[in-house]
Amino acid sequence: YQTSFSPDGQLVASASRDGTARLWRRDGTALAKLEGHAGWVKQVAFSPDGSRMVSGSGDGSLRLWDTATGQPIGPPIRGHQGRVDSVAFDRDGTRIVSGSQDKTLRLWDAKTGQAIGAPLVGHEDWVSSVAFDREGKRIVSASVDGTLRLWDGGSGQPIGAPMVGHEDIWVTSVAFDHHGLRIVSG
C-alpha cells in the first residue's frame, strides 16, 4: 500500500486495506476519507497540478478523486480482469497508466475514464509498478515475473526486449529519473 505527496508537497494521499484512500495535510491533519472502492486500495497518485488523484484497487477498478472536495469524479474506471496494483498520471495529466494482476497495463483518458487502445500485453505475471517518463513518451513497467518492460507511450507497443537482472523474481517498484534517461527498479 502506497502513499504519495501532492506536487506542491502540501497534501499526502494514503492507500489502505480497508477499501479507502485518505487525504491529509502534510502536518498529519486528516482532510477526507475517500470511499468508493469495493476492495482494498493498493496505490494512489496525484495529477501533476494536484487537483485530482487516482486510486487503484483490489476490486479491479480505478477511481478519480477531486482533491479539494474528496469526492469521486465519475464512476469507477473498469477494464482490468484483476486487482489494480499501480497507477500513474502522465506529465500533463491527460492520461493515466495502470498495471494489474491480470498481467496487463492499460492507458486511460484522465478526463473521461475511457480506455485508450487495447491492453498492453507482454508480462508473464502481474504488473506491480508503472511509470511514465517526464515527457509521457515512454512507460516502464515492473512485474513479479522478474522483468521490466519499456513501452511506447503513444502507441502502447513494446520497446525492445524485457529487461532482466534482478535475482529475486519479484520486481515491485520502478521509476524514471527526472530526465527520463535512467530507470531504477527494486
XYZ file of C-alpha atoms in Angstrom:
186
model
C 0.000 0.000 0.000
C 1.413 3.257 -1.082
C 1.350 6.912 -0.088
C 2.003 9.912 -2.281
C 2.765 13.609 -1.829
C 0.947 16.172 -3.965
C 3.199 18.036 -6.420
C 3.297 21.113 -4.159
C 4.066 18.965 -1.096
C 1.046 20.241 0.859
C -1.100 17.093 0.720
C -0.475 13.425 1.324
C -2.677 10.628 -0.001
C -2.640 7.181 1.552
C -3.985 3.848 0.366
C -5.487 1.328 2.747
C -6.593 -2.266 3.046
C -9.907 -1.033 4.464
C -11.042 -0.036 0.945
C -10.472 3.686 1.410
C -7.928 6.270 0.472
C -7.336 9.277 2.669
C -6.166 12.820 2.129
C -4.032 14.509 4.771
C -2.315 17.828 5.228
C 1.424 17.372 5.399
C 1.258 18.133 9.137
C -0.852 14.971 9.607
C -4.276 16.631 9.836
C -6.924 14.395 8.230
C -8.856 16.100 5.425
C -11.002 13.455 3.742
C -11.785 9.756 3.728
C -12.292 8.668 0.106
C -14.816 5.849 -0.086
C -15.954 4.164 -3.272
C -13.925 1.019 -3.892
C -15.253 -2.459 -3.116
C -11.769 -3.786 -2.340
C -8.569 -2.558 -0.732
C -6.855 0.464 -2.241
C -3.393 -0.536 -3.397
C -1.942 2.689 -4.810
C -2.707 6.394 -5.136
C -1.176 9.100 -7.354
C -1.760 12.835 -7.755
C -2.270 14.605 -11.063
C 0.579 16.999 -11.957
C -1.452 20.046 -10.870
C -2.591 18.325 -7.649
C -6.292 18.903 -8.321
C -7.076 15.223 -8.851
C -5.944 11.904 -7.535
C -6.290 8.388 -8.953
C -6.550 5.213 -6.900
C -6.165 1.584 -7.926
C -7.983 -1.157 -6.057
C -8.218 -4.848 -5.366
C -11.715 -4.687 -6.869
C -10.089 -4.257 -10.320
C -11.091 -0.613 -10.721
C -9.530 2.828 -10.710
C -11.229 5.903 -9.275
C -10.589 9.575 -9.909
C -10.993 11.985 -6.973
C -11.263 15.751 -6.589
C -8.599 16.641 -4.024
C -10.363 19.875 -2.985
C -13.608 18.112 -2.032
C -12.587 14.469 -1.564
C -15.454 13.473 -3.872
C -15.201 10.923 -6.700
C -15.070 12.211 -10.259
C -17.317 9.980 -12.348
C -17.982 6.274 -11.932
C -15.291 3.649 -11.288
C -12.994 3.031 -14.251
C -13.131 -0.618 -15.222
C -11.250 -2.720 -17.753
C -8.790 -4.907 -15.869
C -9.585 -8.526 -15.057
C -7.653 -8.462 -11.774
C -6.666 -6.095 -8.997
C -5.022 -2.811 -9.945
C -1.616 -2.644 -8.260
C -0.153 0.525 -9.761
C -1.372 3.839 -11.211
C 0.353 6.951 -12.569
C -0.565 10.171 -14.388
C 1.445 11.434 -17.341
C 3.146 14.832 -17.124
C 0.239 16.902 -18.419
C -2.425 14.966 -16.503
C -4.329 13.837 -19.605
C -3.554 10.119 -19.371
C -3.301 7.513 -16.661
C -1.463 4.202 -16.881
C -2.417 1.273 -14.670
C -0.809 -2.084 -14.011
C -2.751 -5.118 -12.895
C -2.699 -8.631 -11.537
C -4.162 -9.622 -14.937
C -0.596 -9.195 -16.381
C -1.539 -6.104 -18.424
C -1.108 -2.360 -18.455
C -3.925 -0.083 -19.589
C -3.906 3.528 -20.740
C -6.875 5.718 -19.785
C -8.121 9.155 -20.753
C -7.876 11.058 -17.446
C -10.888 13.251 -18.285
C -13.370 10.653 -19.486
C -12.065 7.469 -17.863
C -12.261 5.732 -21.229
C -9.637 3.162 -22.212
C -7.105 4.283 -24.801
C -6.417 1.341 -27.064
C -6.124 -2.303 -26.125
C -4.374 -3.660 -23.021
C -0.572 -3.699 -23.199
C 0.424 -7.341 -23.063
C 3.873 -8.845 -22.549
C 4.469 -9.668 -18.892
C 4.147 -13.270 -17.761
C 2.870 -12.398 -14.284
C 1.167 -9.486 -12.543
C 2.312 -5.938 -13.174
C 3.413 -4.460 -9.863
C 4.562 -0.945 -10.806
C 4.187 1.515 -13.704
C 5.581 4.962 -14.516
C 5.605 7.489 -17.352
C 8.814 9.234 -18.330
C 8.921 13.010 -17.971
C 7.652 13.642 -21.499
C 4.979 10.926 -21.460
C 6.618 9.295 -24.469
C 7.599 6.094 -22.691
C 6.168 3.917 -19.956
C 8.119 1.468 -17.846
C 6.529 -1.449 -16.032
C 7.804 -3.889 -13.429
C 6.419 -7.347 -12.813
C 6.656 -10.213 -10.390
C 7.861 -12.198 -13.423
C 11.237 -10.593 -12.624
C 11.349 -8.260 -15.620
C 10.947 -4.631 -16.580
C 9.405 -3.660 -19.882
C 9.559 -0.411 -21.801
C 6.537 0.741 -23.827
C 5.870 3.491 -26.354
C 3.600 5.959 -24.521
C 1.714 6.838 -27.704
C 1.200 3.536 -29.488
C 1.441 1.198 -26.480
C 3.873 -1.001 -28.395
C 6.742 -2.666 -26.512
C 10.202 -1.167 -26.983
C 12.929 -3.798 -27.100
C 13.174 -6.999 -25.118
C 12.233 -7.373 -21.446
C 14.927 -6.079 -19.091
C 16.298 -8.646 -16.668
C 18.844 -8.568 -13.891
C 17.075 -8.977 -10.576
C 17.978 -12.212 -8.847
C 14.791 -12.392 -6.796
C 11.828 -12.909 -9.087
C 9.603 -10.117 -7.753
C 10.280 -6.619 -9.078
C 7.864 -4.403 -7.159
C 8.844 -0.822 -7.944
C 10.101 1.165 -10.902
C 10.696 4.827 -11.763
C 12.351 7.034 -14.374
C 14.893 9.637 -13.288
C 13.966 13.306 -13.741
C 15.434 13.407 -17.255
C 13.920 10.102 -18.399
C 17.355 8.709 -19.206
C 17.634 6.119 -16.455
C 15.313 3.663 -14.803
C 15.599 2.446 -11.244
C 13.865 -0.704 -10.034
C 13.611 -2.628 -6.817
